XYZ file of C-alpha atoms in Angstrom:
676
model
C 49.278 -47.620 -16.008
C 47.608 -47.864 -12.647
C 44.511 -50.100 -12.875
C 41.261 -49.344 -11.135
C 39.378 -52.263 -9.525
C 37.291 -53.108 -12.526
C 40.351 -52.881 -14.823
C 42.492 -55.157 -12.632
C 39.613 -57.734 -12.476
C 39.494 -57.841 -16.261
C 43.303 -58.174 -16.455
C 43.574 -61.006 -14.011
C 40.473 -63.121 -14.971
C 41.527 -65.943 -17.297
C 39.716 -69.126 -16.115
C 36.575 -68.684 -18.179
C 35.445 -66.525 -21.210
C 35.292 -62.717 -20.259
C 33.313 -59.953 -21.796
C 34.696 -56.520 -20.894
C 32.158 -53.885 -21.520
C 34.498 -50.994 -22.029
C 32.824 -47.566 -22.143
C 34.276 -44.729 -24.261
C 37.660 -43.410 -22.899
C 37.791 -46.137 -20.087
C 41.240 -47.348 -20.928
C 40.410 -50.674 -22.885
C 43.693 -50.579 -24.778
C 45.624 -50.438 -21.653
C 43.652 -53.350 -20.099
C 44.229 -55.477 -23.229
C 47.966 -54.963 -23.251
C 48.298 -55.265 -19.377
C 46.324 -58.626 -19.647
C 48.749 -59.859 -22.341
C 51.769 -58.961 -20.230
C 50.334 -60.423 -17.082
C 49.373 -63.713 -18.775
C 53.070 -64.009 -19.987
C 54.786 -62.718 -16.790
C 52.404 -64.267 -14.046
C 50.854 -67.257 -15.701
C 53.965 -68.334 -17.881
C 52.009 -68.178 -21.136
C 54.435 -68.191 -23.970
C 54.042 -65.165 -26.248
C 53.257 -67.393 -29.260
C 50.317 -68.940 -27.576
C 48.486 -65.512 -27.239
C 46.582 -63.951 -30.153
C 45.160 -60.340 -29.883
C 42.769 -59.171 -32.861
C 41.637 -55.718 -33.592
C 40.362 -54.011 -36.728
C 43.078 -51.513 -37.798
C 46.875 -51.783 -38.597
C 47.243 -48.732 -36.367
C 45.591 -50.176 -33.288
C 47.344 -53.578 -33.640
C 50.847 -51.777 -33.905
C 50.023 -49.608 -30.908
C 49.057 -52.709 -28.870
C 52.301 -54.424 -29.989
C 54.430 -51.592 -29.029
C 52.714 -51.315 -25.549
C 53.109 -54.990 -24.683
C 56.853 -54.968 -25.613
C 57.305 -51.822 -23.470
C 55.406 -53.336 -20.554
C 57.474 -56.463 -20.693
C 60.819 -54.530 -20.657
C 59.801 -52.348 -17.836
C 59.030 -55.339 -15.654
C 62.354 -56.954 -16.593
C 60.662 -60.004 -17.921
C 63.484 -61.280 -19.839
C 66.882 -59.923 -19.204
C 69.082 -60.049 -22.249
C 66.195 -60.340 -24.649
C 65.733 -57.619 -27.051
C 62.084 -58.485 -27.649
C 60.584 -60.120 -24.691
C 57.108 -60.578 -26.474
C 58.765 -62.257 -29.539
C 56.198 -64.704 -30.965
C 53.114 -62.698 -29.881
C 50.367 -62.392 -32.551
C 48.663 -58.964 -32.544
C 46.863 -58.423 -35.842
C 43.704 -57.529 -37.607
C 41.223 -60.116 -38.404
C 42.125 -60.211 -41.979
C 45.845 -60.643 -41.245
C 45.052 -63.525 -38.956
C 43.008 -65.043 -41.674
C 45.827 -64.568 -44.022
C 48.153 -66.600 -41.699
C 45.673 -69.279 -41.339
C 45.399 -69.527 -45.169
C 49.184 -69.455 -45.688
C 49.680 -72.220 -43.196
C 46.751 -74.576 -43.999
C 44.824 -73.190 -46.939
C 45.864 -76.237 -49.293
C 43.240 -78.159 -47.503
C 40.489 -76.235 -49.338
C 42.570 -75.572 -52.597
C 44.210 -72.317 -51.634
C 47.980 -72.380 -52.622
C 50.606 -70.523 -50.873
C 51.462 -67.242 -52.806
C 47.753 -66.688 -53.390
C 46.965 -63.008 -54.538
C 44.774 -60.748 -52.318
C 42.535 -58.507 -54.447
C 41.901 -55.097 -53.334
C 38.371 -53.538 -54.053
C 39.540 -51.996 -57.422
C 40.975 -55.380 -58.655
C 37.993 -57.314 -57.335
C 35.703 -54.884 -59.340
C 37.694 -55.492 -62.354
C 37.296 -59.138 -62.192
C 33.657 -58.820 -61.357
C 33.033 -56.338 -64.286
C 34.745 -59.062 -66.654
C 32.273 -61.807 -65.363
C 29.400 -59.412 -65.994
C 30.400 -58.491 -69.475
C 30.880 -62.144 -70.358
C 27.318 -63.113 -68.929
C 25.729 -59.951 -70.715
C 23.771 -59.262 -67.543
C 22.153 -55.760 -67.035
C 23.592 -55.501 -63.545
C 25.844 -52.653 -62.196
C 29.035 -53.921 -60.835
C 29.358 -51.765 -57.784
C 25.963 -52.526 -56.100
C 26.609 -56.216 -57.026
C 30.038 -56.225 -55.245
C 28.287 -55.007 -52.135
C 25.866 -57.671 -52.476
C 28.425 -60.285 -52.927
C 30.268 -58.964 -49.933
C 27.231 -59.274 -47.697
C 26.730 -62.859 -49.071
C 30.176 -63.934 -48.210
C 30.070 -62.317 -44.770
C 26.790 -63.937 -43.979
C 28.144 -67.379 -45.327
C 25.624 -67.463 -48.032
C 27.337 -69.663 -50.748
C 26.617 -69.196 -54.485
C 24.449 -72.224 -54.431
C 22.424 -71.037 -51.516
C 22.028 -67.510 -53.081
C 20.751 -69.069 -56.231
C 18.223 -71.254 -54.371
C 17.178 -68.108 -52.437
C 16.629 -65.983 -55.692
C 13.174 -64.552 -55.648
C 13.242 -63.255 -59.274
C 15.259 -63.238 -62.411
C 17.655 -60.385 -61.243
C 18.448 -62.155 -58.065
C 19.068 -65.253 -59.981
C 21.404 -63.533 -62.443
C 23.263 -61.904 -59.485
C 23.719 -65.380 -57.797
C 24.907 -66.926 -61.185
C 27.460 -64.040 -61.454
C 28.621 -64.663 -57.862
C 29.326 -68.171 -58.669
C 31.308 -67.432 -61.667
C 33.214 -64.732 -59.882
C 34.103 -67.247 -57.064
C 35.145 -69.715 -59.721
C 37.469 -67.179 -61.396
C 39.152 -66.208 -58.052
C 39.766 -70.017 -57.249
C 41.051 -70.535 -60.874
C 43.533 -67.535 -60.506
C 44.509 -68.628 -56.947
C 43.145 -65.423 -55.707
C 41.076 -64.188 -52.811
C 39.160 -60.962 -52.058
C 39.083 -59.100 -48.765
C 35.948 -61.072 -47.647
C 37.693 -64.372 -48.375
C 40.371 -63.611 -45.806
C 37.736 -64.298 -42.972
C 35.223 -66.479 -44.863
C 37.670 -69.072 -46.205
C 39.542 -69.665 -42.703
C 36.192 -70.163 -41.274
C 35.342 -72.731 -43.894
C 38.726 -74.427 -43.368
C 38.331 -74.761 -39.613
C 34.816 -75.899 -39.678
C 35.409 -78.634 -42.414
C 38.765 -79.874 -41.345
C 38.775 -81.125 -37.655
C 42.466 -81.800 -37.521
C 43.304 -78.235 -38.597
C 40.770 -76.794 -36.209
C 42.226 -78.624 -33.163
C 45.722 -77.704 -34.120
C 44.761 -73.948 -34.063
C 42.722 -74.320 -30.938
C 45.854 -75.970 -29.227
C 48.011 -73.134 -30.490
C 45.769 -70.268 -29.368
C 45.807 -70.527 -25.518
C 44.198 -67.078 -25.095
C 42.307 -64.913 -27.569
C 41.689 -61.424 -27.088
C 39.431 -59.549 -29.367
C 39.036 -55.717 -29.381
C 35.862 -53.728 -30.493
C 33.837 -56.881 -30.445
C 30.745 -54.994 -31.132
C 32.170 -54.234 -34.714
C 32.505 -57.916 -35.587
C 30.202 -59.132 -38.526
C 28.901 -62.925 -38.760
C 32.077 -64.204 -40.392
C 34.511 -62.634 -37.829
C 32.176 -63.913 -34.992
C 32.410 -67.315 -36.679
C 36.127 -67.279 -36.821
C 36.337 -66.610 -33.111
C 33.947 -69.469 -32.389
C 36.114 -71.752 -34.504
C 39.299 -70.776 -32.692
C 37.793 -71.021 -29.198
C 35.653 -73.854 -27.861
C 32.793 -73.454 -25.359
C 35.164 -73.353 -22.427
C 38.003 -71.856 -24.086
C 40.023 -68.666 -22.978
C 38.504 -65.740 -24.524
C 38.514 -61.965 -23.743
C 36.129 -60.045 -25.736
C 36.269 -56.227 -25.294
C 33.606 -53.993 -26.608
C 30.947 -51.348 -26.215
C 27.391 -51.829 -27.678
C 26.892 -48.105 -27.351
C 29.639 -47.545 -30.069
C 28.359 -50.014 -32.535
C 28.085 -47.841 -35.805
C 29.068 -50.044 -38.775
C 25.991 -52.012 -39.481
C 26.246 -50.850 -43.082
C 29.254 -52.915 -43.432
C 28.000 -56.009 -41.597
C 28.703 -55.263 -37.864
C 26.416 -57.119 -35.520
C 26.215 -55.322 -31.991
C 24.134 -58.264 -31.046
C 27.296 -60.436 -31.127
C 27.885 -59.039 -27.735
C 24.682 -60.540 -26.411
C 25.252 -63.967 -28.128
C 28.313 -64.419 -26.109
C 26.248 -65.198 -22.981
C 24.395 -68.057 -24.992
C 27.662 -69.439 -26.769
C 29.669 -69.354 -23.534
C 27.408 -70.258 -20.470
C 30.328 -69.648 -18.104
C 30.962 -66.063 -19.463
C 31.916 -63.409 -16.874
C 31.039 -59.741 -17.582
C 33.146 -56.888 -16.276
C 32.079 -53.219 -16.897
C 34.638 -50.411 -17.310
C 32.630 -47.310 -16.561
C 35.298 -44.831 -15.401
C 36.147 -42.410 -18.194
C 39.629 -40.897 -18.288
C 38.889 -38.461 -21.182
C 36.044 -36.166 -20.785
C 34.544 -33.751 -18.198
C 31.537 -34.845 -16.140
C 29.188 -32.558 -18.042
C 30.093 -34.103 -21.426
C 29.653 -37.632 -19.989
C 26.238 -36.563 -18.270
C 24.997 -35.469 -21.782
C 26.252 -38.613 -23.440
C 24.539 -40.825 -20.816
C 21.362 -38.978 -21.220
C 21.330 -39.439 -24.826
C 22.124 -43.181 -25.046
C 19.711 -44.051 -22.335
C 17.169 -43.785 -24.968
C 18.437 -46.881 -26.646
C 17.695 -50.387 -25.484
C 20.415 -52.227 -23.655
C 21.222 -55.882 -22.805
C 23.850 -54.577 -20.335
C 23.412 -51.108 -18.712
C 26.280 -49.082 -17.987
C 26.926 -45.342 -17.070
C 29.993 -43.500 -17.752
C 31.550 -41.325 -14.955
C 34.683 -39.093 -14.498
C 36.631 -37.389 -11.818
C 37.890 -34.796 -14.216
C 35.703 -32.050 -12.915
C 32.402 -30.568 -14.046
C 33.616 -28.846 -17.161
C 32.095 -26.093 -19.278
C 28.487 -26.153 -20.464
C 28.012 -27.679 -23.927
C 27.004 -25.057 -26.549
C 24.237 -25.417 -29.081
C 24.398 -22.799 -31.760
C 21.521 -22.146 -34.157
C 22.520 -20.849 -37.513
C 20.638 -19.518 -40.450
C 22.029 -21.760 -43.246
C 24.934 -24.113 -43.991
C 27.313 -21.096 -44.903
C 26.412 -19.254 -41.801
C 27.063 -22.376 -39.872
C 30.547 -22.766 -41.455
C 31.375 -19.064 -40.920
C 30.336 -19.047 -37.298
C 32.419 -22.321 -36.554
C 35.499 -20.714 -38.122
C 35.035 -17.501 -36.439
C 34.424 -19.132 -33.039
C 37.508 -21.366 -33.587
C 39.657 -18.293 -34.477
C 38.478 -16.490 -31.354
C 39.335 -19.460 -29.158
C 42.764 -20.082 -30.771
C 43.846 -16.499 -30.263
C 41.810 -15.539 -27.227
C 42.482 -18.785 -25.236
C 45.695 -19.817 -26.794
C 44.147 -23.167 -27.967
C 46.095 -24.894 -30.746
C 44.474 -25.338 -34.119
C 45.449 -29.165 -33.851
C 43.206 -29.425 -30.764
C 40.068 -28.767 -32.597
C 37.967 -31.147 -34.597
C 34.889 -30.483 -36.850
C 32.778 -33.782 -37.076
C 29.996 -34.177 -39.460
C 27.486 -37.032 -40.589
C 28.080 -36.923 -44.337
C 31.071 -35.829 -46.475
C 29.240 -33.237 -48.567
C 28.958 -31.107 -45.254
C 32.684 -30.476 -45.286
C 32.705 -28.175 -48.429
C 31.422 -24.930 -46.817
C 33.756 -25.473 -43.793
C 36.640 -25.840 -46.087
C 35.796 -22.477 -47.757
C 35.283 -20.668 -44.486
C 38.490 -21.971 -43.113
C 40.560 -21.143 -46.112
C 39.200 -17.596 -46.188
C 40.481 -17.121 -42.460
C 43.702 -18.917 -43.297
C 42.987 -21.618 -40.674
C 45.061 -24.794 -41.379
C 43.029 -27.806 -41.726
C 43.087 -31.426 -42.689
C 40.306 -33.735 -44.156
C 40.626 -37.433 -43.301
C 40.047 -39.946 -46.021
C 42.438 -38.644 -48.627
C 43.472 -41.119 -51.352
C 45.630 -43.875 -50.637
C 49.286 -44.253 -51.763
C 48.293 -47.553 -53.181
C 45.653 -45.784 -55.531
C 48.407 -44.108 -57.609
C 48.749 -45.565 -61.033
C 52.523 -46.126 -60.822
C 52.189 -48.038 -57.588
C 49.463 -50.346 -58.842
C 51.503 -51.041 -61.949
C 54.667 -52.158 -60.152
C 52.690 -54.345 -57.538
C 50.952 -55.952 -60.396
C 54.220 -56.903 -61.839
C 55.331 -58.299 -58.460
C 52.217 -60.138 -57.848
C 52.670 -61.747 -61.337
C 56.129 -62.849 -60.274
C 54.802 -64.938 -57.167
C 51.358 -65.924 -58.775
C 51.446 -66.438 -62.607
C 47.608 -67.419 -62.171
C 46.848 -63.771 -61.177
C 44.770 -62.773 -64.193
C 44.085 -59.206 -62.867
C 47.673 -58.354 -62.543
C 48.363 -59.839 -66.005
C 45.738 -57.713 -67.684
C 47.053 -54.505 -65.910
C 50.760 -54.952 -67.015
C 50.535 -56.799 -70.297
C 50.507 -53.369 -72.225
C 52.142 -51.206 -69.374
C 54.490 -50.085 -71.091
C 52.971 -50.660 -74.412
C 53.757 -53.897 -76.167
C 51.293 -53.578 -79.121
C 49.257 -56.392 -77.842
C 45.769 -55.382 -78.816
C 42.332 -56.045 -77.323
C 41.596 -58.648 -80.040
C 44.522 -60.645 -79.133
C 43.597 -60.640 -75.346
C 39.962 -61.594 -76.315
C 41.254 -64.576 -78.193
C 43.853 -65.366 -75.392
C 41.010 -65.030 -72.591
C 38.566 -67.379 -74.524
C 41.277 -69.918 -75.001
C 42.305 -69.845 -71.357
C 38.801 -70.070 -70.183
C 38.274 -73.260 -72.448
C 41.358 -74.822 -71.127
C 40.523 -73.807 -67.473
C 43.965 -72.272 -67.293
C 45.189 -68.720 -66.354
C 45.984 -66.104 -69.082
C 49.831 -66.469 -68.324
C 49.813 -70.286 -68.683
C 47.672 -70.011 -71.945
C 50.476 -67.897 -73.571
C 52.442 -71.152 -73.850
C 49.608 -73.421 -74.948
C 50.238 -74.919 -78.442
C 46.524 -74.404 -79.254
C 47.093 -70.717 -79.584
C 49.408 -71.199 -82.806
C 46.213 -71.658 -84.748
C 44.296 -68.818 -83.407
C 46.659 -65.914 -83.196
C 48.828 -64.202 -86.076
C 52.591 -65.212 -85.444
C 53.604 -61.753 -84.557
C 50.857 -61.403 -81.885
C 51.759 -64.834 -80.396
C 55.527 -63.787 -80.384
C 54.846 -60.858 -78.345
C 52.823 -62.761 -75.727
C 55.371 -65.301 -75.535
C 58.240 -62.814 -75.287
C 56.237 -61.110 -72.331
C 55.724 -64.542 -70.605
C 59.398 -65.515 -71.083
C 60.517 -62.257 -69.554
C 58.294 -62.680 -66.426
C 59.312 -66.279 -66.016
C 62.894 -65.358 -65.899
C 62.302 -62.542 -63.538
C 60.325 -64.899 -61.181
C 63.232 -67.385 -61.391
C 65.791 -64.612 -60.404
C 63.343 -63.486 -57.572
C 63.801 -66.735 -55.827
C 67.568 -66.956 -56.355
C 69.080 -63.528 -56.415
C 69.009 -60.457 -54.312
C 65.489 -59.477 -54.077
C 65.879 -55.615 -54.292
C 68.263 -56.033 -57.173
C 65.736 -58.158 -59.065
C 62.706 -55.802 -58.441
C 64.614 -52.598 -59.467
C 66.085 -54.502 -62.358
C 62.684 -55.447 -63.552
C 61.629 -51.760 -63.506
C 64.699 -50.870 -65.416
C 64.139 -53.600 -68.080
C 60.794 -52.513 -69.018
C 62.040 -48.964 -69.020
C 59.305 -47.849 -66.629
C 60.706 -44.453 -66.035
C 60.201 -43.630 -69.723
C 56.677 -44.747 -69.490
C 56.148 -42.399 -66.406
C 57.555 -39.607 -68.483
C 55.214 -40.253 -71.446
C 52.254 -40.385 -69.138
C 53.051 -37.313 -66.868
C 50.967 -34.200 -67.768
C 53.533 -31.867 -66.158
C 57.206 -31.925 -64.872
C 55.995 -31.818 -61.356
C 53.722 -34.729 -61.871
C 56.514 -36.726 -63.244
C 58.766 -36.021 -60.102
C 55.961 -37.098 -57.852
C 55.516 -40.310 -59.692
C 59.400 -40.925 -59.447
C 59.289 -40.246 -55.766
C 56.384 -42.546 -55.278
C 58.219 -45.358 -57.004
C 61.236 -44.708 -54.918
C 59.153 -44.660 -51.809
C 57.610 -48.177 -52.842
C 61.026 -49.693 -53.170
C 62.372 -48.339 -49.988
C 59.309 -49.612 -48.228
C 59.732 -53.159 -49.675
C 63.252 -52.944 -48.493
C 62.194 -51.998 -44.917
C 59.802 -54.873 -44.595
C 61.827 -57.480 -46.424
C 63.272 -58.575 -42.899
C 60.839 -59.777 -40.348
C 60.803 -59.233 -36.612
C 63.178 -62.167 -36.100
C 65.574 -60.780 -38.685
C 64.772 -63.466 -41.191
C 64.632 -62.542 -44.903
C 60.911 -62.567 -45.993
C 60.170 -64.114 -49.459
C 58.299 -61.786 -52.126
C 54.862 -63.628 -51.447
C 54.988 -62.571 -47.905
C 56.034 -59.021 -48.673
C 53.298 -58.487 -51.448
C 50.706 -60.063 -49.036
C 51.694 -57.622 -46.250
C 51.678 -54.592 -48.674
C 48.051 -55.742 -49.993
C 46.724 -55.818 -46.438
C 48.339 -52.678 -45.305
C 46.504 -51.005 -48.349
C 43.244 -52.357 -47.452
C 43.473 -51.741 -43.712
C 45.331 -48.436 -43.509
C 42.346 -46.874 -44.957
C 40.508 -47.619 -41.764
C 43.137 -45.996 -39.717
C 43.232 -42.367 -38.545
C 46.136 -40.270 -37.281
C 45.780 -37.190 -35.044
C 49.209 -35.854 -34.746
C 48.677 -32.727 -36.804
C 48.814 -28.943 -36.003
C 45.807 -28.570 -38.279
C 42.053 -28.408 -37.591
C 40.823 -32.013 -38.059
C 37.758 -32.537 -40.324
C 36.213 -35.956 -40.496
C 33.009 -37.914 -40.456
C 31.600 -39.310 -37.258
C 32.485 -42.802 -38.527
C 36.047 -41.787 -39.151
C 36.284 -40.182 -35.616
C 35.858 -43.437 -33.727
C 38.694 -44.341 -31.584
C 40.018 -40.810 -31.551
C 39.677 -37.898 -29.155
C 40.237 -34.080 -29.227
C 40.293 -31.285 -26.669
C 37.645 -29.312 -28.429
C 34.994 -30.639 -30.706
C 32.399 -29.079 -33.006
C 29.566 -31.542 -33.911
C 27.933 -29.897 -36.671
C 24.700 -30.517 -38.724
C 22.630 -31.694 -35.793
C 19.372 -31.651 -37.873
C 16.662 -34.090 -38.793
C 17.599 -36.073 -42.001
C 21.208 -35.372 -41.292
C 21.600 -36.947 -37.828
C 19.527 -38.907 -37.708
C 20.170 -39.639 -41.404
C 17.025 -39.417 -43.716
C 17.449 -43.168 -44.487
C 17.249 -44.393 -40.909
C 13.632 -44.692 -40.724
C 13.384 -47.834 -38.666
C 13.830 -48.216 -35.035
C 17.194 -49.901 -35.455
C 18.279 -47.199 -37.801
C 17.517 -44.553 -35.244
C 19.238 -46.460 -32.594
C 22.338 -46.590 -34.583
C 22.188 -43.029 -35.523
C 21.897 -42.174 -31.720
C 24.917 -44.277 -31.063
C 26.777 -42.372 -33.810
C 25.815 -39.093 -32.049
C 27.041 -40.629 -28.860
C 30.392 -41.560 -30.396
C 30.737 -37.800 -31.600
C 29.822 -36.644 -28.008
C 32.455 -38.878 -26.369
C 35.364 -37.767 -28.706
C 35.469 -34.440 -26.680
C 37.708 -34.060 -23.701
C 37.163 -30.387 -22.565
C 34.597 -28.618 -24.790
C 31.832 -29.608 -27.092
C 29.733 -27.436 -29.340
C 26.650 -28.571 -31.361
C 25.469 -26.516 -34.543
C 22.534 -26.792 -36.639
C 20.782 -24.564 -39.256
C 17.224 -23.565 -39.927
C 17.497 -23.862 -43.488
C 19.817 -25.958 -45.843
C 20.449 -26.117 -49.513
C 20.453 -29.575 -51.141
C 20.377 -30.441 -54.892
C 19.925 -26.685 -55.767
C 16.919 -26.156 -53.397
C 16.806 -24.516 -50.014
C 14.443 -25.650 -47.561
C 13.628 -25.348 -43.919
C 15.167 -27.949 -41.546
C 14.352 -29.072 -38.017
C 16.939 -29.330 -35.294
C 17.785 -32.996 -34.425
C 15.627 -34.812 -32.001
C 18.655 -35.912 -30.384
C 19.180 -32.284 -28.988
C 15.872 -32.533 -27.323
C 17.054 -35.760 -25.377
C 19.908 -33.825 -23.860
C 19.700 -32.180 -20.255
C 18.840 -28.512 -20.752
C 20.708 -27.591 -17.586
C 23.990 -28.663 -19.296
C 23.334 -26.648 -22.588
C 24.154 -23.212 -23.432
C 22.005 -22.302 -26.451
C 23.381 -19.640 -28.708
C 21.403 -17.908 -31.494
C 18.101 -19.677 -30.446
C 15.496 -17.019 -30.460
C 13.147 -19.016 -28.435
C 15.284 -19.906 -25.571
C 17.826 -18.081 -23.230
C 17.274 -14.868 -21.314
C 18.394 -11.507 -22.786
C 20.986 -11.358 -20.279
C 22.447 -14.647 -21.408
C 22.544 -13.437 -25.021
C 24.082 -10.136 -24.130
C 26.911 -12.157 -22.163
C 27.547 -14.370 -25.196
C 27.783 -11.440 -27.364
C 30.231 -9.632 -25.026
C 32.278 -12.777 -24.809
C 32.450 -13.160 -28.572
C 33.435 -9.347 -28.945
C 36.193 -9.693 -26.339
C 37.492 -12.747 -28.089
C 37.715 -10.842 -31.419
C 39.395 -7.875 -29.700
C 41.980 -10.280 -28.201
C 42.537 -11.702 -31.640
C 43.168 -8.314 -33.255
C 45.473 -7.225 -30.461
C 47.512 -10.462 -30.952
C 47.617 -10.060 -34.719
């Protein structure tokens, strides 16, 4: 990668904290990876003294591969297979997991802790709500607790701030939920950031050791950090430490999950010697696309002004197509896409249809299917959502953490062991009274007077089985033990009993085999050392949680996704659909801050396009069974008219232009038919 002057300045600055304002398509990933290689090669930093943090597994893996390739290209270490060995490139949550694995005992987190996914967290929360007899829905409360954790509001503080009985009940449930997690030696996703911050803030010796270890910290997508992630950076880097923060305030679109774009501005206050470098040259889009993007985002306030530019040529006008209704919009896009595919030899995989909300996808799916256009919708169900995968991982989690009540409850009757709800209720009450886990309570002598002998025997038989399997997992061949566990419980027969069709049974069996192969692949680390089961399960849990944020674009199909999901991606040809008031901007964005974020979301959509960009909007849209007139998005009025070609707008464009558009469409269709 040949660096431009601004990129080179960002790569070679290391004496003071640095903020790199990296506009869309400005090569920020290359700058980060080049800087890591430069620090190792030119400044003799050891790889294990550098930590790079980003938000998805995909981005972390890409950075890691690029650094390794750069080091090998430069001949940094002859004879070394991995010249970047020891380098940490991870997500925030994986970094937090590493800190807790190393030093979590100082705050009561024992090694082998369980990471609850959102579903398991919801199960635990539901149990606490049921026990408290509170009239609170668990999903909204889960979001409230997540926000509390990310804003460092403790259960005690939440209770003291409660304004009414409902908020007080929520705070009390939050406290009990947190107690339950600690009792089970478990953490949820938010704890992977919040608990390391607590650890580093409260234990000076631990904080100083980590600051000594991290000689340079690089943080990608800094505008997407929330309060907890920002605090983790502050804890790892002192006021004069080595920090490179890379971000773009114009692409901050995640306030709904706690992101704070003001974190970019706060850097100047927290690090008085901060240097700011702007990357404004775009290597992705045509000049016209960037001109439109700049005009739109100029309507937002900025702490740091920047203006994207490109030397890739002026490019085509951006089209704005006005359609009658949502079905007309979908049919127009699919017909236009087909015409351009056959008439201009554009590949289907070069197209993306981007929308604000998922419900907009349905008419496009129908229209694409009718024309036999292959497509892919991002955000499908996760591999880890499948029942057979959740079952086996729960067994494996229980092997390494007998205090994991969530895993215990999932597997105690999978397959059936005739252990009924009344038995589990008595066991749960007894465990709670003894402040022990469900698994440990199985062996408690006090149970003998509470349960029938037969029920007690079944509980202890299961506990004995798991205890033996856990012991074998530490002594024998790991894969043999895990496969043996599945055979011992006759899990295949359970799958057969649950499968509705033979095809579903085969898919379930294939999923189980894929899980075992996956565990086998990651059972050896980068240094060819065997990983223990606790490390493997932690990695799988994080992969599940974080891979949902990743997006791949290696398909030969038209890509359909929300604007939020499209961030970080690029496509030769983009349709940005539903450019209407109450859609984009969304009807819930009624504050100035809300409109500004919606404008940034539109900006992100525009800057995904490399060669062509088409906006569409309708004059009427059906919602909740009623059709009503809609207005075009105010954002379209903020775009320079000289860069737009309006199609189907009866109030603009000359008759000559409309005839030209019609001739072009007809010619495309004729080309399509002649090639059919």
